[in-house]
PDB file of C-alpha atoms in Angstrom:
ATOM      1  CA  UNK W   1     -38.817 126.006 157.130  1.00 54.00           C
ATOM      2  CA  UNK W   2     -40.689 124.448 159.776  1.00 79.00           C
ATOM      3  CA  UNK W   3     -44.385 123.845 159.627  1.00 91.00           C
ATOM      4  CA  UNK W   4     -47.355 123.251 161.916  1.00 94.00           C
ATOM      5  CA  UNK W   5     -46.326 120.377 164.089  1.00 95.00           C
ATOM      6  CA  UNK W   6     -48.974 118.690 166.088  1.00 96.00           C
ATOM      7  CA  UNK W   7     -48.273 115.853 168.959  1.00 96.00           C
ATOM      8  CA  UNK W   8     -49.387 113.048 169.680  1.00 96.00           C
ATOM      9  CA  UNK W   9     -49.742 111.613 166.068  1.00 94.00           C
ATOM     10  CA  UNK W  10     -51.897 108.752 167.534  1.00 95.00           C
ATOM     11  CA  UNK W  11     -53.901 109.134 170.886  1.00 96.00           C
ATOM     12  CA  UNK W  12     -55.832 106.191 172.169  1.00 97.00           C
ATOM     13  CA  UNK W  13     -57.763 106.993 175.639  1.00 97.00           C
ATOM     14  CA  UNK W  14     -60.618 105.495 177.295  1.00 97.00           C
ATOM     15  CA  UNK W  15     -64.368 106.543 178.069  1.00 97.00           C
ATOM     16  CA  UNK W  16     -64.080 109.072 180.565  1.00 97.00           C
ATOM     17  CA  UNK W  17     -60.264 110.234 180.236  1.00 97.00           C
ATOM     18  CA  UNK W  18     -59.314 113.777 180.376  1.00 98.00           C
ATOM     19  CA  UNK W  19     -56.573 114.297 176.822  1.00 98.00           C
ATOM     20  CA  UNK W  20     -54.544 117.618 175.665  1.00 98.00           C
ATOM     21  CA  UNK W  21     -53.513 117.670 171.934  1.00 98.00           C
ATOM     22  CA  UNK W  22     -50.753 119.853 171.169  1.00 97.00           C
ATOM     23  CA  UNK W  23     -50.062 121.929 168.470  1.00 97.00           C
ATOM     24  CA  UNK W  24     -47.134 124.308 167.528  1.00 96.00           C
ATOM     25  CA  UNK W  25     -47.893 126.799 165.071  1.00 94.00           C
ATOM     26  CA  UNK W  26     -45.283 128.573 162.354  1.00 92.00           C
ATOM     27  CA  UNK W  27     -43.384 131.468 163.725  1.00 90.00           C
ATOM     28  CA  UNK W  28     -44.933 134.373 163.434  1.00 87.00           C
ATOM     29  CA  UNK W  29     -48.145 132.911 163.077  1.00 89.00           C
ATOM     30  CA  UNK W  30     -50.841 135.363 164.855  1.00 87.00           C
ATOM     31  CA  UNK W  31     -53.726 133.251 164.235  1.00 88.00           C
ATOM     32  CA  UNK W  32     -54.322 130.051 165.657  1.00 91.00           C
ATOM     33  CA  UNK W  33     -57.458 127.645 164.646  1.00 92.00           C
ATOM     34  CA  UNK W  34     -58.527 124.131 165.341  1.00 95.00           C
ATOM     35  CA  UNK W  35     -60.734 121.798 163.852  1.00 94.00           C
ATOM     36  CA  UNK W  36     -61.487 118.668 163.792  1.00 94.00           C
ATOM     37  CA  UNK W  37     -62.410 115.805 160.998  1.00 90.00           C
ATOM     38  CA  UNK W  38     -64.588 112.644 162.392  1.00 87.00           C
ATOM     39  CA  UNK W  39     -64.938 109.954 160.347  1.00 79.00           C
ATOM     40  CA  UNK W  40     -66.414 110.505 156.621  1.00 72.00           C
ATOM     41  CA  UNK W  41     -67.331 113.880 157.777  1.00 77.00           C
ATOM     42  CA  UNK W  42     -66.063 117.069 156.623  1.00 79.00           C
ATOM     43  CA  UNK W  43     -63.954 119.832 158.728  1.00 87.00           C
ATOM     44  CA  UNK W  44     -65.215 121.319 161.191  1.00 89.00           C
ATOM     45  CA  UNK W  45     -63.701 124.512 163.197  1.00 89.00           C
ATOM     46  CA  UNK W  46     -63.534 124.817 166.893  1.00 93.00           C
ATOM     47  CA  UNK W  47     -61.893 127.532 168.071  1.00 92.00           C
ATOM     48  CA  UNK W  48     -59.864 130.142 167.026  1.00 89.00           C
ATOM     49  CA  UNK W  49     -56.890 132.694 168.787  1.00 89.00           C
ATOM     50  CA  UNK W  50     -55.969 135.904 167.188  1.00 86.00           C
ATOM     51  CA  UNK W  51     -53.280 137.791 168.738  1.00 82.00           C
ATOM     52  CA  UNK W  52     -54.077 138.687 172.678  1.00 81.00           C
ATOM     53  CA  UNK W  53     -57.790 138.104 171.726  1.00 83.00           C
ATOM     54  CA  UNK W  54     -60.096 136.850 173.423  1.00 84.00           C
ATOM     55  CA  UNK W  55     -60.650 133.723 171.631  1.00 87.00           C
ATOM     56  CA  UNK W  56     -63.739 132.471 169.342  1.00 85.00           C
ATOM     57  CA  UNK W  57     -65.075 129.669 170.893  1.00 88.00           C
ATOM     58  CA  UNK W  58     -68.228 128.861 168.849  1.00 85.00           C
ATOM     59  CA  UNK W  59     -67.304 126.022 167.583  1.00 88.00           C
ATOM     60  CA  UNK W  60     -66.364 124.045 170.194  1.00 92.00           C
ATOM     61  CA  UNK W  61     -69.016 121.346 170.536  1.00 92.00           C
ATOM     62  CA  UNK W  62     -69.841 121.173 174.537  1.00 93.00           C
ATOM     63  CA  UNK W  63     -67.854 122.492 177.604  1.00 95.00           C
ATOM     64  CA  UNK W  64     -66.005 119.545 177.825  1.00 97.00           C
ATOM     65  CA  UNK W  65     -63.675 120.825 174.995  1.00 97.00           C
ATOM     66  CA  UNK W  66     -61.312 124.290 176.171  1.00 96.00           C
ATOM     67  CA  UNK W  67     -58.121 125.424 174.336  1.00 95.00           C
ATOM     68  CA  UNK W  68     -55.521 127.822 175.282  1.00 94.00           C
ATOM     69  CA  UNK W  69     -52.677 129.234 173.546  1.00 93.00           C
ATOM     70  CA  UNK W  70     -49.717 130.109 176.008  1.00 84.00           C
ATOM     71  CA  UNK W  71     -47.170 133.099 174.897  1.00 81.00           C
ATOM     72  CA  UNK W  72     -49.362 133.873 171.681  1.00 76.00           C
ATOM     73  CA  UNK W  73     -47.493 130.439 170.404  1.00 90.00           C
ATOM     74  CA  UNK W  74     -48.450 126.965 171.494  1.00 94.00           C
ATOM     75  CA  UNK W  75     -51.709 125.976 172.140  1.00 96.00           C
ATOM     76  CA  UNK W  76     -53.351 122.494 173.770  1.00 97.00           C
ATOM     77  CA  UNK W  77     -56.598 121.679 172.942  1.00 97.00           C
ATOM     78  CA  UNK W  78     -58.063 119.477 176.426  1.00 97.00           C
ATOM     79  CA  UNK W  79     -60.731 117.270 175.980  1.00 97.00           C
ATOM     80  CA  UNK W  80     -62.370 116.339 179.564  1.00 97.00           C
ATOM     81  CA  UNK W  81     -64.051 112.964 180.490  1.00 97.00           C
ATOM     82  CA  UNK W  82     -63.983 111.619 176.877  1.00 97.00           C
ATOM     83  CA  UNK W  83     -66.662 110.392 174.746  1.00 97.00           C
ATOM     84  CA  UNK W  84     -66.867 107.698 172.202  1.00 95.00           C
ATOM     85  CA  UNK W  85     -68.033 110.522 169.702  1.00 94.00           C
ATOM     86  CA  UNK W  86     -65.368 112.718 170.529  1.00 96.00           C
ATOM     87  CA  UNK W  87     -62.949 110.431 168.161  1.00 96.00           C
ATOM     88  CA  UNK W  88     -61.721 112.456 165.380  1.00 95.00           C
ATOM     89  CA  UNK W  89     -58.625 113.888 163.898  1.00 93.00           C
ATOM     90  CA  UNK W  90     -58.115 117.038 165.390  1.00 96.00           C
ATOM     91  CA  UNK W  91     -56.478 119.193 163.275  1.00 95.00           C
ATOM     92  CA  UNK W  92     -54.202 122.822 164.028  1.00 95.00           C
ATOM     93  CA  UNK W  93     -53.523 125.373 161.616  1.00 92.00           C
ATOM     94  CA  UNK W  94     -51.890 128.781 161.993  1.00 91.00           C
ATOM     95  CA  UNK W  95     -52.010 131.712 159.394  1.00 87.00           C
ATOM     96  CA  UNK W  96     -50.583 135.397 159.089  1.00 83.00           C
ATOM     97  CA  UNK W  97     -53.375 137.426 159.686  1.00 70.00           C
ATOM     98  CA  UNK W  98     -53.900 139.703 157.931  1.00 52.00           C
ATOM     99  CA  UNK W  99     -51.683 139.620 155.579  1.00 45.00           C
ATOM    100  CA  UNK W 100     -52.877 136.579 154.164  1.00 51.00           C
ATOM    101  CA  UNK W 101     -56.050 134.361 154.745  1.00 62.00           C
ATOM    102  CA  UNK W 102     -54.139 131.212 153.699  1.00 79.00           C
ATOM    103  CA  UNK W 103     -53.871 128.473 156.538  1.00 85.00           C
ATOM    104  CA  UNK W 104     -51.600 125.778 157.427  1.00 89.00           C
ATOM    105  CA  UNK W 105     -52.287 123.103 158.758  1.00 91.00           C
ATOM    106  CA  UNK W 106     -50.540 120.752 160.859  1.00 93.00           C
ATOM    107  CA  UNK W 107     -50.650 116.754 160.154  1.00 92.00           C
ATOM    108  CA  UNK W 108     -52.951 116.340 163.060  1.00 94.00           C
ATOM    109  CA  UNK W 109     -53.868 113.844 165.918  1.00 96.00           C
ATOM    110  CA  UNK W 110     -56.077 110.807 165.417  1.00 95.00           C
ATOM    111  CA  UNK W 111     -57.825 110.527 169.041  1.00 96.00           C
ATOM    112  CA  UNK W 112     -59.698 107.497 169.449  1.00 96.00           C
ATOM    113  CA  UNK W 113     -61.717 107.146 172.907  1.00 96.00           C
ATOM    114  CA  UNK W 114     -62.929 103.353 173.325  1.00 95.00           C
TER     115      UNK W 114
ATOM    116  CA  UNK O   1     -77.189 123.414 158.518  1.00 67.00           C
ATOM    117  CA  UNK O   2     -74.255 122.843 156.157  1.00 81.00           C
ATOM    118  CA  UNK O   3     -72.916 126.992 154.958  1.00 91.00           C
ATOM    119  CA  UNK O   4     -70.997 124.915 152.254  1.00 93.00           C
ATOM    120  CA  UNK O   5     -71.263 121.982 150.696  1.00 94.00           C
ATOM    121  CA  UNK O   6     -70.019 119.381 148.263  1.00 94.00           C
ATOM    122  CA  UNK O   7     -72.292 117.595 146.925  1.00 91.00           C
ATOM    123  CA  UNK O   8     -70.407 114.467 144.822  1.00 93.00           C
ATOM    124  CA  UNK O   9     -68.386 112.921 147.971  1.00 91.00           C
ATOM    125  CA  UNK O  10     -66.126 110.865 145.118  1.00 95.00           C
ATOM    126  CA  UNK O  11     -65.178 111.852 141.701  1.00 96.00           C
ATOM    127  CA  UNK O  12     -63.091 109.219 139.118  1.00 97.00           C
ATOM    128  CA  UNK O  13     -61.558 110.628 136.178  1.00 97.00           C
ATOM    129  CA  UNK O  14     -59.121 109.374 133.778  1.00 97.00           C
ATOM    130  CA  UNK O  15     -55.668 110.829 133.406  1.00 97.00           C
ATOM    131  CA  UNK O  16     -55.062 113.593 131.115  1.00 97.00           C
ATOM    132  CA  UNK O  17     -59.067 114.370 131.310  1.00 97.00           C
ATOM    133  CA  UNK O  18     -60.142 117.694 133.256  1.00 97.00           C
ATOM    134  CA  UNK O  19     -61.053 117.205 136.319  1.00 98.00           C
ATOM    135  CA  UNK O  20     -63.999 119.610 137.920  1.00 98.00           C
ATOM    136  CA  UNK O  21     -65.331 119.348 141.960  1.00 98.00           C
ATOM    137  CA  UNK O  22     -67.869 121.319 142.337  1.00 97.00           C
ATOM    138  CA  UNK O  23     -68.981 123.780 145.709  1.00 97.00           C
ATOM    139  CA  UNK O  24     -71.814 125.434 146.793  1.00 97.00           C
ATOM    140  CA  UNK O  25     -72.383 127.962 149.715  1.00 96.00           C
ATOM    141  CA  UNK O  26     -75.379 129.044 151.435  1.00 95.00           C
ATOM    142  CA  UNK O  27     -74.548 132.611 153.158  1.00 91.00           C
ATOM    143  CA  UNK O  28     -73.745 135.731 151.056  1.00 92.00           C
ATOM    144  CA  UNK O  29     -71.462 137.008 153.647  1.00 90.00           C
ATOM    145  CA  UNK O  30     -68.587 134.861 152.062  1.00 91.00           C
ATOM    146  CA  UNK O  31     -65.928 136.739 150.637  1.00 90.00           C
ATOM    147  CA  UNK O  32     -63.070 134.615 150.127  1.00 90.00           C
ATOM    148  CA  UNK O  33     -63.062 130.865 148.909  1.00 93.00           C
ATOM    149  CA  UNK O  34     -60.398 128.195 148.899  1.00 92.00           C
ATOM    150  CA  UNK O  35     -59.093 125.079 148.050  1.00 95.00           C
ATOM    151  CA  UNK O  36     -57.289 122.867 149.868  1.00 94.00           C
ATOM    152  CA  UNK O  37     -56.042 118.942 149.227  1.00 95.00           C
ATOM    153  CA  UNK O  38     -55.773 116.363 151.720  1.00 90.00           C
ATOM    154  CA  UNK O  39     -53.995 113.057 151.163  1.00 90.00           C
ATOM    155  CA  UNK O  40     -54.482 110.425 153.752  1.00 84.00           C
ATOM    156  CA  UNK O  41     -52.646 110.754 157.074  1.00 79.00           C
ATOM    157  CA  UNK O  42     -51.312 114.577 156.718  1.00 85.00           C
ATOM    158  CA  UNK O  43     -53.641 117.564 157.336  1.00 86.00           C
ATOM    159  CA  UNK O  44     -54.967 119.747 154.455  1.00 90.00           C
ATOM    160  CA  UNK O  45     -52.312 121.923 151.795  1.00 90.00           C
ATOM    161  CA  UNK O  46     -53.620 125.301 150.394  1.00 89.00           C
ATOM    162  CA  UNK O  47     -54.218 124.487 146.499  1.00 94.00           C
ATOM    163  CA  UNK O  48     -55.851 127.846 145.617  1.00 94.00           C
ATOM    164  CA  UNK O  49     -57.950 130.727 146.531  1.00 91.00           C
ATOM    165  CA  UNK O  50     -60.479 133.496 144.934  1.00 93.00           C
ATOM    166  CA  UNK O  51     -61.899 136.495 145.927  1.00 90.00           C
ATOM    167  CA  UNK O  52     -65.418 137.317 145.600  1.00 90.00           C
ATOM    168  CA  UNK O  53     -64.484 140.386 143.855  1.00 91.00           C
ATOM    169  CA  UNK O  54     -63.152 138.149 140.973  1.00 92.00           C
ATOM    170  CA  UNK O  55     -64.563 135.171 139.026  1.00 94.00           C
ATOM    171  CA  UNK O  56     -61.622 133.486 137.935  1.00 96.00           C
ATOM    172  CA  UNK O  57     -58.110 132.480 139.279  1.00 95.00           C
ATOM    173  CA  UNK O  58     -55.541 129.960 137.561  1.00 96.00           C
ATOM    174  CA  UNK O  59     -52.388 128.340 138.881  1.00 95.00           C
ATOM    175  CA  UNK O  60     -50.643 126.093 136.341  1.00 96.00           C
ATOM    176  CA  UNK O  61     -53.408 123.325 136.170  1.00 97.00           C
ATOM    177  CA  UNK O  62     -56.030 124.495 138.706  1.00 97.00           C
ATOM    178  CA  UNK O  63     -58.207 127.097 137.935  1.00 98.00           C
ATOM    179  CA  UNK O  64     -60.905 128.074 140.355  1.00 97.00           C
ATOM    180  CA  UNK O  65     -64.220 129.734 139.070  1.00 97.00           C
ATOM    181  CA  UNK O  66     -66.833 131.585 140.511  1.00 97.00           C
ATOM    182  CA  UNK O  67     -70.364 132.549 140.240  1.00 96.00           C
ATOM    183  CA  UNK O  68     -71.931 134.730 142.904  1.00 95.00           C
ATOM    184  CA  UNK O  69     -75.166 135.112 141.626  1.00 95.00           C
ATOM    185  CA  UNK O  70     -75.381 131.301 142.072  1.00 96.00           C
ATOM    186  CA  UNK O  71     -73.361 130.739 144.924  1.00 96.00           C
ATOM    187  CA  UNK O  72     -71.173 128.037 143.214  1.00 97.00           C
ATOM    188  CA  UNK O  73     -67.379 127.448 142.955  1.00 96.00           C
ATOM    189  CA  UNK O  74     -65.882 124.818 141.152  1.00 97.00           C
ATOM    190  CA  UNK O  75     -61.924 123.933 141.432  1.00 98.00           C
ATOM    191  CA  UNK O  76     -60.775 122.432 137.474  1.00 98.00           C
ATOM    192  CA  UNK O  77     -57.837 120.407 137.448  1.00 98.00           C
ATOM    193  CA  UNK O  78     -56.244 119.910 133.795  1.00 97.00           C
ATOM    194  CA  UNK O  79     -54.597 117.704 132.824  1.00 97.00           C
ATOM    195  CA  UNK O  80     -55.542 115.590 135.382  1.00 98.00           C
ATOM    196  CA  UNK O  81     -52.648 113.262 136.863  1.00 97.00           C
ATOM    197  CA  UNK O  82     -52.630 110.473 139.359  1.00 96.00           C
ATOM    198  CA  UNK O  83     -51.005 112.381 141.829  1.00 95.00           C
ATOM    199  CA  UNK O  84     -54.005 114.610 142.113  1.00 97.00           C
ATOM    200  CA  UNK O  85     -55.180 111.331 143.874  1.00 97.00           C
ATOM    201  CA  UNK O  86     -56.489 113.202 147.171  1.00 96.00           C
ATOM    202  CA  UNK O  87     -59.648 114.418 148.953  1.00 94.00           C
ATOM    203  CA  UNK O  88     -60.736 117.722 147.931  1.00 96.00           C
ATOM    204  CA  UNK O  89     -61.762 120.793 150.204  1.00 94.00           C
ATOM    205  CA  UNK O  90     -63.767 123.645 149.797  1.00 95.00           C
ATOM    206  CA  UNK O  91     -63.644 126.431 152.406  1.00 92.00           C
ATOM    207  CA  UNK O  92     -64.848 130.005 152.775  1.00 91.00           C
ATOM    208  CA  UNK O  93     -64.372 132.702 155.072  1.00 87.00           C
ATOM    209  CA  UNK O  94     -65.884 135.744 155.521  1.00 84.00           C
ATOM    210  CA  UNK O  95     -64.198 139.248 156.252  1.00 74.00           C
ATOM    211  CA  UNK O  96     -66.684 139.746 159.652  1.00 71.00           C
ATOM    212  CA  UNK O  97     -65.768 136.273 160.563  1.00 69.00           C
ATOM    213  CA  UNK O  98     -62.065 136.543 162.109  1.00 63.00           C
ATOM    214  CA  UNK O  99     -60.538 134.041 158.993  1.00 65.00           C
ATOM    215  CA  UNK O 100     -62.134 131.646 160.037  1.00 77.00           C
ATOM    216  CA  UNK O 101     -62.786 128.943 157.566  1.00 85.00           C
ATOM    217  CA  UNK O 102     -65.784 127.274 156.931  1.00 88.00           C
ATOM    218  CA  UNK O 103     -65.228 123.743 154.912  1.00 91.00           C
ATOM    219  CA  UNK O 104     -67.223 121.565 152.581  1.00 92.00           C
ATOM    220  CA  UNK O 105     -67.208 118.064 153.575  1.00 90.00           C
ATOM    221  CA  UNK O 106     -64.944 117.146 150.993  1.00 93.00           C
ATOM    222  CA  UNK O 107     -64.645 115.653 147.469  1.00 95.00           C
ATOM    223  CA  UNK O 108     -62.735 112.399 146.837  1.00 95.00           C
ATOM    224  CA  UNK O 109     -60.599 112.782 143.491  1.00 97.00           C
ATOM    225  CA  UNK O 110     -59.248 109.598 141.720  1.00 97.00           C
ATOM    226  CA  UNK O 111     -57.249 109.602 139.050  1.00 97.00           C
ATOM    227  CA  UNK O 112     -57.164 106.491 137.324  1.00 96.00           C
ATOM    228  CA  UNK O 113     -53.485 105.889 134.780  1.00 92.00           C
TER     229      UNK O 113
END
């Protein structure tokens, strides 16, 4: 069956440059995360849907970064006026909540701001 | 301040040895812990999981262990093959914490032939 699929593979952008990631989670999928993995550095969670929830948006590192998840399905993560430390991968994963606390993840999207 | 952590960033081992990453975690609300393996290029795949309410889980080669009192997991991987090749996550979540999953900064395995 179909996984998490996540578009662009590859984004290249420059200082300053408003980007949206997408990410399309497994049907059926009720919760939604992101996270992202910067270079040599571990995972680190952004922001999470559940349902009609309101989101949790603790993670996200400044106001520049907002998410939203249209028809409890797809979600685009938009990063505004880009930063040099804002390249990452950016990884989606979706999970059946709560049956299960097991998440997929999506292949992600390398975003590189130069 | 790091909730989990991993302290050996690269582990080499030689096939058909055990393998063991180790994982520590700083707040007792944790309730859940997993593992998950990343190879270059694709996002993370769940390996295994444990609940705090047990101390052991197995799965064919990969058995997870852990100790409460000391706030340590450890993932063992035997026999160890060359296709276990991959970076190593741990993660926890905690049941007041909406699944979300906080990660270890990751364990490189290598499994030399």
């Amino acid at each position: 069956g179909a996984g998490v699929s996540q578009s662009p593979s590859n984004k290249v952008t420059e200082k300053g440059k408003d980007v949206e990631l997408r990410c399309d989670p497994i049907s059926g999928h009720t919760a939604l995360y992101w996270y992202r993995q910067s270079l040599g550095q571990g995972l680190e969670f952004l922001i999470y849907f559940q349902g009609n929830s309101a989101p949790d948006k603790s993670g996200l590192p400044s106001d520049r970064f907002s998410a939203e998840r249209t028809g409890g399905s797809v979600s685009t993560l938009t990063i505004q006026r880009t930063q040099q430390e804002d390249s990452a991968v950016y990884l989606c994963a979706s999970s059946l909540v709560p049956v299960t606390d097991t998440q997929y993840f999506g292949p992600g999207t390398r975003l590189t701001v130069l | 301040d790091q909730q989990v952590k991993q302290n050996s960033p690269s582990l080499s081992v030689q096939e058909g040895r055990i393998s063991i990453l180790n994982c520590d975690y700083t707040n007792s609300m944790f309730d859940y812990f997993l593992w998950y393996k990343k190879y270059p290029a694709e996002g993370p795949t769940f390996l295994i999981s444990i609940s705090s309410i047990k101390d052991k889980n197995e799965d064919g080669r990969f058995t997870v262990f852990l100790n409460k009192s000391a706030k340590h997991l450890s993932l063992h991987i035997v026999p160890s093959q060359p296709g276990d090749s991959a970076v190593y996550f741990c993660a926890a979540s905690a049941w007041n914490a909406g699944n979300m999953l906080t990660f270890g900064g990751g364990t490189r395995l290598m499994v030399k032939p």
